[in-house]
Short mmCIF file of C-alpha atoms in Angstrom, two decimals:
data_model
loop_
_atom_site.label_atom_id
_atom_site.label_comp_id
_atom_site.label_asym_id
_atom_site.label_seq_id
_atom_site.Cartn_x
_atom_site.Cartn_y
_atom_site.Cartn_z
CA MET O 196 -11.33 -6.83 56.61
CA SER O 197 -11.90 -6.79 52.85
CA ILE O 198 -12.38 -9.98 50.88
CA LEU O 199 -9.07 -9.34 49.17
CA GLN O 200 -7.25 -9.09 52.52
CA ARG O 201 -8.88 -12.29 53.72
CA LEU O 202 -7.94 -13.99 50.46
CA ASN O 203 -4.37 -12.77 50.90
CA ASP O 204 -4.18 -14.12 54.47
CA GLU O 205 -5.67 -17.45 53.48
CA MET O 206 -3.24 -17.93 50.61
CA ALA O 207 -0.33 -17.19 52.96
CA ASN O 208 -1.90 -19.63 55.41
CA VAL O 209 -1.89 -22.41 52.80
CA ALA O 210 1.84 -21.85 52.21
CA ALA O 211 2.52 -21.82 55.96
CA VAL O 212 0.60 -25.07 56.54
CA VAL O 213 2.42 -26.87 53.74
CA GLN O 214 5.98 -25.65 54.16
CA PRO O 215 6.99 -27.87 57.12
CA GLY O 216 6.25 -30.91 54.91
CA ILE O 217 8.66 -29.91 52.14
CA VAL O 218 12.22 -31.21 52.06
CA ARG O 219 15.24 -30.78 49.83
CA VAL O 220 16.54 -33.80 47.97
CA LEU O 221 20.31 -33.52 47.54
CA THR O 222 22.09 -35.53 44.87
CA GLY O 223 25.84 -35.66 44.31
CA GLN O 224 27.71 -32.38 44.57
CA ASN O 225 25.26 -29.68 43.57
CA GLY O 226 22.10 -31.34 42.38
CA ALA O 227 18.98 -30.62 44.36
CA GLY O 228 15.25 -30.82 44.01
CA ALA O 229 12.26 -30.74 46.28
CA GLY O 230 10.50 -33.56 48.05
CA THR O 231 7.20 -34.00 49.81
CA VAL O 232 6.84 -35.74 53.17
CA TRP O 233 4.18 -38.42 52.63
CA HIS O 234 4.42 -40.11 56.02
CA SER O 235 5.79 -38.95 59.36
CA ASP O 236 7.96 -42.07 59.65
CA GLY O 237 10.22 -40.89 56.88
CA LEU O 238 8.57 -41.63 53.54
CA ILE O 239 9.42 -38.90 51.01
CA ILE O 240 7.92 -38.56 47.52
CA THR O 241 9.83 -36.84 44.77
CA ASN O 242 10.36 -37.07 41.02
CA ALA O 243 12.33 -39.89 39.43
CA HIS O 244 14.21 -37.25 37.48
CA VAL O 245 15.26 -35.50 40.69
CA VAL O 246 16.79 -38.71 42.06
CA GLY O 247 18.61 -39.38 38.78
CA HIS O 248 20.80 -42.45 38.33
CA GLY O 249 21.82 -43.44 41.82
CA GLY O 250 24.79 -41.97 43.67
CA VAL O 251 24.74 -40.55 47.16
CA LEU O 252 21.31 -39.32 48.10
CA ARG O 253 20.49 -37.14 51.09
CA VAL O 254 17.41 -35.33 52.31
CA ALA O 255 17.59 -31.93 54.03
CA LEU O 256 14.73 -31.42 56.49
CA PRO O 257 13.20 -28.05 57.39
CA ASP O 258 14.66 -28.42 60.91
CA GLY O 259 18.18 -28.38 59.44
CA ARG O 260 18.99 -32.09 59.67
CA VAL O 261 20.54 -33.69 56.61
CA LEU O 262 19.92 -37.46 56.49
CA PRO O 263 20.99 -40.20 54.07
CA ALA O 264 18.10 -41.43 51.93
CA GLN O 265 17.35 -44.67 50.08
CA VAL O 266 15.25 -45.11 46.99
CA ILE O 267 12.63 -47.71 47.85
CA ALA O 268 10.48 -47.38 44.73
CA HIS O 269 10.97 -45.75 41.38
CA SER O 270 8.98 -45.20 38.17
CA ARG O 271 10.52 -43.25 35.33
CA GLU O 272 7.29 -43.46 33.35
CA ARG O 273 5.32 -41.71 36.07
CA ASP O 274 8.34 -39.59 37.08
CA LEU O 275 7.95 -40.69 40.69
CA ALA O 276 10.36 -41.95 43.34
CA ALA O 277 9.74 -42.92 46.97
CA LEU O 278 12.59 -42.32 49.40
CA ALA O 279 13.04 -43.56 52.95
CA ILE O 280 14.93 -41.66 55.64
CA ASP O 281 15.54 -42.62 59.24
CA ALA O 282 13.28 -40.11 60.96
CA ASN O 283 10.09 -40.01 62.98
CA GLY O 284 7.40 -37.49 63.75
CA LEU O 285 7.90 -35.49 60.57
CA PRO O 286 5.21 -32.96 59.60
CA THR O 287 3.41 -34.30 56.53
CA ILE O 288 1.29 -32.84 53.79
CA GLN O 289 -2.12 -34.42 53.88
CA PRO O 290 -2.95 -36.24 50.63
CA GLY O 291 -6.01 -34.92 48.83
CA SER O 292 -7.77 -36.17 45.72
CA SER O 293 -6.83 -35.14 42.20
CA SER O 294 -9.95 -36.68 40.66
CA ALA O 295 -12.06 -34.03 42.44
CA LEU O 296 -10.12 -31.20 40.80
CA GLN O 297 -11.82 -29.21 38.05
CA PRO O 298 -10.59 -26.62 35.56
CA GLY O 299 -10.66 -23.29 37.40
CA ASP O 300 -9.79 -24.67 40.84
CA TRP O 301 -7.11 -22.70 42.70
CA VAL O 302 -3.80 -24.48 43.37
CA MET O 303 -0.37 -23.58 44.79
CA ALA O 304 2.99 -25.15 43.88
CA LEU O 305 5.96 -25.04 46.25
CA GLY O 306 9.58 -26.00 45.85
CA HIS O 307 13.07 -24.56 45.83
CA PRO O 308 13.68 -22.85 42.47
CA TRP O 309 16.96 -20.91 42.15
CA GLY O 310 17.91 -22.17 45.62
CA VAL O 311 15.07 -20.13 47.13
CA MET O 312 13.56 -22.26 49.88
CA ASN O 313 9.82 -22.98 49.76
CA ALA O 314 9.07 -20.58 46.94
CA ALA O 315 5.36 -20.50 46.19
CA THR O 316 3.50 -19.84 42.97
CA SER O 317 -0.24 -20.09 42.58
CA GLY O 318 -2.73 -20.26 39.76
CA ILE O 319 -5.62 -22.36 38.59
CA VAL O 320 -6.07 -25.83 37.19
CA ILE O 321 -6.13 -25.79 33.38
CA ASN O 322 -7.13 -29.42 33.17
CA VAL O 323 -6.70 -32.79 34.82
CA GLY O 324 -6.34 -36.01 32.91
CA ARG O 325 -4.40 -38.16 30.50
CA ASP O 326 -4.67 -36.00 27.39
CA LEU O 327 -2.15 -33.21 27.35
CA PRO O 328 -2.24 -30.79 24.42
CA ASP O 329 1.56 -30.61 24.40
CA MET O 330 2.31 -34.28 25.07
CA GLY O 331 -0.52 -36.23 23.49
CA SER O 332 -2.21 -39.11 25.25
CA THR O 333 -0.38 -40.79 28.10
CA ALA O 334 -1.13 -43.73 30.32
CA HIS O 335 -1.07 -41.66 33.49
CA ASN O 336 -2.91 -38.81 35.12
CA TRP O 337 -1.49 -35.30 35.29
CA VAL O 338 -2.61 -31.99 36.71
CA ILE O 339 -1.93 -29.12 34.32
CA ALA O 340 -1.92 -25.73 36.00
CA SER O 341 -1.53 -22.14 34.95
CA LEU O 342 1.19 -20.83 37.28
CA HIS O 343 4.86 -19.88 37.26
CA MET O 344 6.51 -23.22 38.03
CA ARG O 345 10.28 -23.46 37.58
CA PRO O 346 12.67 -26.44 37.44
CA GLY O 347 13.49 -26.22 41.18
CA HIS O 348 9.82 -26.86 41.97
CA SER O 349 10.32 -30.47 40.79
CA GLY O 350 9.36 -33.02 43.43
CA GLY O 351 7.60 -30.41 45.53
CA PRO O 352 3.90 -30.37 46.36
CA LEU O 353 1.00 -28.99 44.38
CA VAL O 354 -1.74 -28.29 46.92
CA ASP O 355 -5.36 -27.19 46.86
CA VAL O 356 -7.18 -24.50 48.85
CA GLN O 357 -7.09 -26.68 51.98
CA GLY O 358 -3.35 -27.28 51.68
CA HIS O 359 -4.01 -30.90 50.70
CA LEU O 360 -1.63 -32.57 48.27
CA VAL O 361 -3.15 -32.89 44.78
CA GLY O 362 0.04 -33.40 42.77
CA VAL O 363 3.83 -33.67 42.68
CA ASN O 364 5.38 -30.94 40.52
CA THR O 365 7.22 -32.51 37.63
CA MET O 366 7.73 -30.30 34.58
CA ILE O 367 6.78 -27.19 32.67
CA THR O 368 5.68 -26.96 29.05
CA GLY O 369 5.90 -23.18 28.88
CA PRO O 370 6.69 -20.19 31.09
CA ASP O 371 3.20 -20.23 32.57
CA VAL O 372 2.17 -23.88 32.35
CA GLY O 373 3.20 -26.34 35.04
CA ILE O 374 2.52 -30.06 35.13
CA ALA O 375 2.25 -32.22 38.25
CA VAL O 376 1.85 -35.97 38.68
CA ALA O 377 -1.72 -36.31 39.95
CA VAL O 378 -1.82 -37.43 43.60
CA ASP O 379 -4.11 -40.34 42.63
CA GLU O 380 -1.17 -41.61 40.54
CA VAL O 381 1.10 -41.32 43.58
CA LYS O 382 -1.32 -43.41 45.64
CA ASP O 383 -1.50 -46.01 42.88
CA PHE O 384 2.29 -46.01 42.52
CA LEU O 385 2.76 -46.60 46.25
CA LYS O 386 0.10 -49.29 46.31
CA ARG O 387 1.73 -51.17 43.46
CA THR O 388 5.33 -50.77 44.62
CA ILE O 389 5.16 -50.75 48.39
CA GLY O 390 1.80 -52.42 48.90
CA SER O 391 0.23 -49.69 50.91
CA ILE O 392 -0.19 -45.98 50.72
CA THR O 393 0.74 -45.71 54.38
CA PRO O 394 4.34 -46.67 55.04
CA GLY O 395 3.78 -48.28 58.40
CA ASN O 396 4.36 -51.58 56.60
CA ILE O 397 7.79 -50.65 55.37
CA VAL O 398 10.54 -52.60 57.07
CA MET X 1173 -10.43 -22.99 57.25
CA ASN X 1174 -9.66 -20.79 54.27
CA GLU X 1175 -13.30 -20.00 53.56
CA VAL X 1176 -12.67 -17.16 51.14
CA LEU X 1177 -10.03 -19.05 49.19
CA LYS X 1178 -12.26 -22.13 49.05
CA SER X 1179 -15.25 -20.06 47.87
CA LEU X 1180 -13.11 -18.32 45.28
CA SER X 1181 -11.79 -21.63 44.00
CA ASP X 1182 -15.29 -23.14 43.88
CA ASP X 1183 -16.68 -20.04 42.16
CA LEU X 1184 -13.95 -20.14 39.52
CA ALA X 1185 -14.63 -23.82 38.82
CA ALA X 1186 -18.38 -23.08 38.69
CA ALA X 1187 -17.79 -20.22 36.25
CA VAL X 1188 -15.77 -22.57 34.01
CA ALA X 1189 -18.57 -25.15 34.17
CA THR X 1190 -21.21 -22.53 33.30
CA ALA X 1191 -19.12 -21.08 30.49
CA GLY X 1192 -18.38 -24.54 29.13
CA HIS X 1193 -22.00 -25.04 28.09
CA SER X 1194 -21.48 -22.34 25.44
CA ILE X 1195 -17.97 -23.29 24.31
CA VAL X 1196 -17.29 -25.66 21.43
CA ARG X 1197 -14.24 -27.21 19.83
CA ILE X 1198 -13.40 -26.03 16.29
CA GLU X 1199 -11.67 -28.54 14.01
CA GLY X 1200 -10.66 -26.44 11.06
CA ARG X 1201 -6.90 -26.61 10.78
CA ARG X 1202 -4.11 -29.14 10.57
CA ARG X 1203 -2.59 -28.22 13.93
CA SER X 1204 -4.37 -28.56 17.25
CA PRO X 1205 -8.11 -27.79 17.30
CA ALA X 1206 -9.25 -24.45 18.67
CA SER X 1207 -12.31 -23.04 20.44
CA GLY X 1208 -15.57 -21.36 19.49
CA ILE X 1209 -18.56 -19.68 21.13
CA VAL X 1210 -22.21 -20.72 20.77
CA TRP X 1211 -23.89 -17.61 19.34
CA SER X 1212 -27.45 -18.92 19.05
CA ALA X 1213 -29.37 -21.96 20.25
CA ASP X 1214 -30.06 -23.01 16.65
CA GLY X 1215 -26.44 -23.60 15.74
CA THR X 1216 -24.61 -20.36 14.94
CA ILE X 1217 -21.01 -20.50 16.17
CA VAL X 1218 -18.56 -17.58 16.36
CA THR X 1219 -14.83 -18.24 16.37
CA ALA X 1220 -11.52 -16.74 15.31
CA HIS X 1221 -10.89 -16.48 11.56
CA HIS X 1222 -7.27 -17.62 11.87
CA VAL X 1223 -8.18 -21.01 13.40
CA VAL X 1224 -10.46 -21.86 10.45
CA GLU X 1225 -7.77 -22.54 7.88
CA ARG X 1226 -10.02 -24.32 5.40
CA ASP X 1227 -13.49 -23.54 4.08
CA ASP X 1228 -14.77 -27.13 3.94
CA ASN X 1229 -14.67 -30.27 6.06
CA LEU X 1230 -15.15 -28.29 9.26
CA LYS X 1231 -16.17 -30.07 12.45
CA ILE X 1232 -17.49 -28.81 15.77
CA GLY X 1233 -17.16 -30.60 19.11
CA LEU X 1234 -20.26 -29.76 21.12
CA PRO X 1235 -20.26 -29.43 24.94
CA ASP X 1236 -22.20 -32.72 25.21
CA GLY X 1237 -19.34 -34.55 23.51
CA ALA X 1238 -20.90 -35.00 20.08
CA THR X 1239 -18.87 -34.04 17.02
CA VAL X 1240 -20.89 -32.60 14.12
CA SER X 1241 -20.15 -31.14 10.68
CA ALA X 1242 -20.20 -27.39 10.24
CA THR X 1243 -20.39 -25.01 7.31
CA LEU X 1244 -18.63 -21.68 6.99
CA VAL X 1245 -21.07 -18.75 6.93
CA GLY X 1246 -18.38 -16.15 6.42
CA ARG X 1247 -15.16 -14.69 7.72
CA ASP X 1248 -13.62 -11.28 8.31
CA PRO X 1249 -9.82 -11.48 8.41
CA SER X 1250 -9.57 -7.79 9.38
CA THR X 1251 -11.17 -8.44 12.79
CA ASP X 1252 -10.20 -12.15 12.98
CA ILE X 1253 -13.83 -13.25 13.26
CA ALA X 1254 -15.50 -16.20 11.51
CA VAL X 1255 -19.05 -17.49 11.75
CA LEU X 1256 -19.91 -21.18 11.34
CA ARG X 1257 -23.21 -23.02 11.37
CA VAL X 1258 -24.07 -26.50 12.60
CA GLN X 1259 -27.30 -28.47 12.33
CA ALA X 1260 -28.32 -28.38 15.97
CA ASN X 1261 -31.06 -27.17 18.25
CA GLY X 1262 -31.20 -26.41 21.92
CA LEU X 1263 -27.60 -25.28 22.25
CA THR X 1264 -26.85 -22.91 25.14
CA PRO X 1265 -26.06 -19.48 23.68
CA ALA X 1266 -23.38 -17.33 25.31
CA ASN X 1267 -24.38 -14.92 28.04
CA TRP X 1268 -22.59 -11.57 27.57
CA ILE X 1269 -21.34 -9.05 30.11
CA ASP X 1270 -22.06 -5.39 29.37
CA GLY X 1271 -18.75 -3.80 28.35
CA ALA X 1272 -19.37 -0.90 30.77
CA ASP X 1273 -19.26 -3.35 33.70
CA VAL X 1274 -15.74 -4.59 32.86
CA LYS X 1275 -13.04 -2.86 34.92
CA VAL X 1276 -9.24 -3.00 35.07
CA GLY X 1277 -8.32 -5.38 37.90
CA HIS X 1278 -11.32 -7.68 37.52
CA LEU X 1279 -10.61 -11.40 37.70
CA VAL X 1280 -11.15 -13.09 34.35
CA MET X 1281 -10.43 -16.47 32.81
CA ALA X 1282 -9.61 -17.53 29.29
CA VAL X 1283 -11.60 -20.71 28.72
CA GLY X 1284 -11.16 -22.95 25.72
CA ARG X 1285 -12.13 -26.39 24.48
CA PRO X 1286 -9.25 -27.62 22.31
CA GLY X 1287 -9.98 -31.13 23.57
CA ALA X 1288 -13.09 -32.83 24.92
CA GLN X 1289 -13.30 -30.76 28.11
CA SER X 1290 -13.09 -27.10 29.02
CA GLN X 1291 -9.69 -25.76 30.01
CA ALA X 1292 -9.05 -22.50 31.82
CA THR X 1293 -6.36 -19.98 32.76
CA LEU X 1294 -6.79 -17.11 35.21
CA GLY X 1295 -5.76 -13.48 35.12
CA ILE X 1296 -6.99 -9.94 35.47
CA ILE X 1297 -8.11 -7.23 33.08
CA SER X 1298 -4.87 -5.32 32.49
CA ALA X 1299 -6.08 -2.45 30.34
CA ILE X 1300 -9.22 -1.07 28.79
CA ASP X 1301 -9.11 1.68 26.22
CA GLU X 1302 -11.10 3.06 23.36
CA GLY X 1303 -11.57 1.38 20.00
CA TRP X 1304 -8.59 0.47 17.85
CA ARG X 1305 -7.85 -0.61 14.33
CA THR X 1306 -6.07 -3.89 13.60
CA PRO X 1307 -3.09 -3.96 11.23
CA MET X 1308 -5.50 -5.33 8.60
CA GLY X 1309 -7.79 -2.35 8.99
CA GLY X 1310 -10.56 -3.94 11.06
CA MET X 1311 -12.27 -1.81 13.70
CA ILE X 1312 -12.37 -3.28 17.23
CA ASP X 1313 -14.83 -1.34 19.38
CA ALA X 1314 -12.77 -1.36 22.58
CA TYR X 1315 -9.24 -2.31 23.56
CA VAL X 1316 -9.40 -5.07 26.20
CA GLN X 1317 -6.05 -6.46 27.36
CA THR X 1318 -5.55 -9.16 30.00
CA ASP X 1319 -2.68 -11.12 31.54
CA VAL X 1320 -4.36 -14.50 30.99
CA VAL X 1321 -2.19 -17.15 29.37
CA MET X 1322 -3.46 -18.24 25.97
CA TYR X 1323 -2.93 -22.00 25.95
CA PRO X 1324 -2.70 -23.67 22.50
CA GLY X 1325 -6.20 -23.86 20.99
CA PHE X 1326 -7.70 -21.13 23.21
CA SER X 1327 -8.22 -18.72 20.30
CA GLY X 1328 -11.87 -18.34 19.42
CA GLY X 1329 -12.90 -19.07 23.01
CA PRO X 1330 -14.31 -16.54 25.46
CA LEU X 1331 -12.85 -14.33 28.14
CA VAL X 1332 -15.03 -15.28 31.09
CA GLY X 1333 -15.94 -13.05 34.02
CA ALA X 1334 -16.45 -14.09 37.63
CA ASN X 1335 -20.11 -14.93 36.98
CA GLY X 1336 -19.39 -17.25 34.06
CA ALA X 1337 -20.65 -14.76 31.44
CA PHE X 1338 -18.50 -13.66 28.52
CA VAL X 1339 -16.56 -10.39 28.07
CA GLY X 1340 -15.60 -11.19 24.49
CA MET X 1341 -13.64 -13.57 22.28
CA ASN X 1342 -9.91 -14.18 22.74
CA SER X 1343 -7.56 -14.14 19.78
CA SER X 1344 -3.82 -14.63 19.94
CA ALA X 1345 -3.42 -13.54 16.32
CA LEU X 1346 -4.50 -9.89 16.48
CA MET X 1347 -1.53 -8.77 18.54
CA ARG X 1348 1.59 -10.85 19.12
CA GLY X 1349 2.70 -11.34 22.71
CA VAL X 1350 -0.31 -9.63 24.27
CA SER X 1351 -3.62 -11.26 25.19
CA VAL X 1352 -6.38 -9.13 23.68
CA THR X 1353 -10.08 -9.81 23.66
CA ILE X 1354 -12.53 -8.81 20.95
CA PRO X 1355 -15.47 -7.22 22.80
CA ALA X 1356 -19.05 -8.41 22.38
CA ALA X 1357 -20.00 -5.20 20.50
CA THR X 1358 -17.56 -6.04 17.69
CA LEU X 1359 -18.67 -9.67 17.58
CA THR X 1360 -22.31 -8.57 17.32
CA ARG X 1361 -21.57 -6.10 14.53
CA VAL X 1362 -19.29 -8.35 12.46
CA ALA X 1363 -21.24 -11.58 13.03
CA GLY X 1364 -24.42 -9.72 12.07
CA THR X 1365 -22.87 -8.59 8.79
CA LEU X 1366 -21.49 -12.06 8.07
CA LEU X 1367 -24.87 -13.69 8.76
CA THR X 1368 -26.62 -11.20 6.45
CA HIS X 1369 -24.11 -10.81 3.63
CA GLY X 1370 -21.68 -13.71 4.11
CA ARG X 1371 -18.79 -11.27 4.10
CA VAL X 1372 -17.69 -7.92 5.43
CA LYS X 1373 -17.32 -5.25 2.76
CA ARG X 1374 -13.96 -3.50 2.69
CA SER X 1375 -13.41 -0.27 0.82
CA TYR X 1376 -10.76 0.00 -1.87
CA LEU X 1377 -9.04 3.08 -3.22
CA GLY X 1378 -5.95 1.62 -4.92
CA VAL X 1379 -3.15 3.82 -3.63
CA SER X 1380 -0.11 3.49 -1.44
CA ALA X 1381 0.88 6.61 0.43
CA GLN X 1382 3.14 8.06 3.07
CA PRO X 1383 2.72 11.04 5.40
CA VAL X 1384 4.52 14.24 4.35
CA ARG X 1385 4.80 17.66 5.91
CA LEU X 1386 2.88 20.33 3.98
CA PRO X 1387 4.63 23.56 2.91
CA ALA X 1388 4.19 26.26 5.55
CA ALA X 1389 1.89 28.46 3.45
CA LEU X 1390 -0.47 25.56 2.65
CA ALA X 1391 -0.35 24.25 6.21
CA GLY X 1392 -1.57 27.67 7.32
CA SER X 1393 -4.38 28.02 4.80
CA LEU X 1394 -5.55 24.39 5.23
CA SER X 1395 -4.91 24.42 9.02
CA GLN X 1396 -3.28 20.99 8.64
CA GLU X 1397 0.41 20.13 9.16
CA THR X 1398 0.65 16.87 7.19
CA GLY X 1399 -1.00 15.03 4.32
CA LEU X 1400 -0.52 11.73 2.49
CA LEU X 1401 1.80 11.70 -0.54
CA LEU X 1402 0.58 9.13 -3.08
CA ALA X 1403 3.54 6.82 -3.75
CA SER X 1404 1.65 4.64 -6.23
CA VAL X 1405 -1.73 4.48 -7.94
CA GLU X 1406 -2.90 1.07 -9.13
CA ALA X 1407 -4.09 0.69 -12.73
CA ASP X 1408 -7.89 0.70 -13.19
CA SER X 1409 -8.35 1.38 -9.49
CA PRO X 1410 -11.01 3.77 -8.17
CA ALA X 1411 -8.19 6.25 -7.49
CA GLU X 1412 -6.94 6.16 -11.09
CA GLN X 1413 -10.44 6.35 -12.53
CA ALA X 1414 -11.06 9.46 -10.43
CA GLY X 1415 -7.87 11.04 -11.79
CA LEU X 1416 -5.65 10.79 -8.73
CA MET X 1417 -1.98 10.74 -9.74
CA LEU X 1418 1.37 9.68 -8.37
CA GLY X 1419 2.81 12.67 -6.50
CA ASP X 1420 -0.54 14.11 -5.41
CA THR X 1421 -0.79 14.85 -1.69
CA LEU X 1422 -4.12 13.80 -0.21
CA ILE X 1423 -5.36 16.36 2.35
CA SER X 1424 -8.80 15.01 3.16
CA LEU X 1425 -11.28 12.40 1.98
CA ALA X 1426 -15.06 12.68 2.47
CA GLY X 1427 -14.40 15.78 4.56
CA HIS X 1428 -12.12 13.94 7.03
CA PRO X 1429 -8.52 15.25 7.23
CA VAL X 1430 -5.93 12.52 6.59
CA HIS X 1431 -2.73 13.16 8.56
CA GLN X 1432 -1.50 9.57 8.47
CA MET X 1433 -2.45 6.16 7.05
CA ASP X 1434 -4.70 5.32 10.03
CA ASP X 1435 -6.88 8.32 9.16
CA LEU X 1436 -7.29 7.06 5.60
CA MET X 1437 -8.06 3.52 6.81
CA ALA X 1438 -10.71 4.93 9.14
CA VAL X 1439 -12.43 6.78 6.30
CA LEU X 1440 -12.35 3.65 4.11
CA SER X 1441 -14.93 1.75 6.15
CA GLY X 1442 -17.08 -0.90 4.48
CA ASP X 1443 -20.24 1.20 4.32
CA ARG X 1444 -18.62 3.68 1.87
CA VAL X 1445 -18.36 1.10 -0.92
CA GLY X 1446 -20.03 2.49 -4.06
CA THR X 1447 -20.39 6.03 -2.73
CA SER X 1448 -18.84 9.11 -4.33
CA VAL X 1449 -16.82 11.24 -1.91
CA PRO X 1450 -14.76 14.43 -2.37
CA ALA X 1451 -10.95 14.11 -2.21
CA LYS X 1452 -9.02 17.28 -1.44
CA ILE X 1453 -5.49 17.10 -2.86
CA VAL X 1454 -2.46 19.31 -3.40
CA ARG X 1455 -1.02 19.08 -6.94
CA GLY X 1456 1.67 21.45 -8.20
CA GLY X 1457 1.25 23.62 -5.14
CA GLN X 1458 -2.46 24.13 -5.81
CA VAL X 1459 -5.37 22.70 -3.85
CA HIS X 1460 -7.84 20.71 -5.97
CA GLU X 1461 -10.99 18.81 -5.11
CA ILE X 1462 -12.03 15.78 -7.15
CA ALA X 1463 -14.77 13.20 -6.69
CA VAL X 1464 -13.75 9.57 -6.02
CA THR X 1465 -16.12 6.60 -6.17
CA ILE X 1466 -14.98 4.15 -3.46
CA GLY X 1467 -14.58 0.60 -4.73
CA GLU X 1468 -14.78 -2.73 -2.93
CA ARG X 1469 -11.76 -4.85 -2.09
CA SER X 1470 -12.23 -8.30 -3.54
#
């Protein structure tokens, strides 16, 4: 098999490994975004802007179940929200490390743009850090990637070549530039708000 | 798991790291800084003309993080190339890929340094074609088009191949909406001229013209369908001094037929400045030949 065929298979493999850990976050009548399963006991990470300002919140799982969800932590500044649903044994996406990412590293973003489930787009890391050319300096870490992210990718995972979570898709600054909250920020957010990055402690 | 993808990803990151040793930040405009390429270890930097908006108070951010003052050696707006110099030694000069080894479909990255670190976007070579002339009359030795995204401040930085060596310099100003790369051959030629003379000579004739169809009889005898009708001749220009007049139709210059403006631009290359060349014209239905001394555009 040629290198290109192997590359093709491996990229499809990354998408296949990650997809069971992606949920839909349903808000109100029509609103929807993506979410990432952080822990099998029902901890979901998404964007603060996907959750919006309260109202009825539900999570649609890949197995077809639609469950009510509660916001247990929220940071508008980091554009992160942690949701809890009453479920067990959920497939998760293994957290990776965003500090190990370098410009040029391959990444894939998944989400549900245009109502298309688990749509993938891949590209490379432009840069990782606090200084964004289009946003100036910020207090938090972001992963900037060159790929075709769209609004429906919000809250979905940005993963590396191993299918490990390196970011949570949050916004685009151009047709070919996507920005994700760095996964190290997610860990810090969970530590500060919930007290642990594993949700076994959540009551 | 995913060995090929992992290797590819690691190789891309390694290529960015290698390339980054020869990429600098250019602070020469009010908006965001742009990128430049280390041309020689002793401090010659090549960048895009359009990102160097001022002639003084230029600064260069080196790969090691230091920011140093730079002076402008020269610039050529027609090819969008500028050369700067910094007081430095032991810089890592760019490593260039032979143009013949660059193929459509090859993976390439645009790498820039608008901030402290290298930044990169990935794409493929979309098209390669023969040399072309920019709207400002500059000759680019090969047409190299890619689908890489030019992030703000990437102009002046390199197009990087899979091995971390450079295909050429990216400029988003030469062609709107398309990512084109100025090949190493053009950089070598123009930078060489700028380093020697401080500027690139551009020929000057002093006419505006438009293509016209020649009368059938003349077209037959000259074996040429069209010529250039002179729509204006500037006062005291080389054209006026030679006796060219409004309404003349230029057939050839220096022995090269001129069917359209591009043909005339091609003849008016910088190395003709100061030389006397024959101009074949049609005036009053008759073919005349007069000598024109090519001037230099100031």
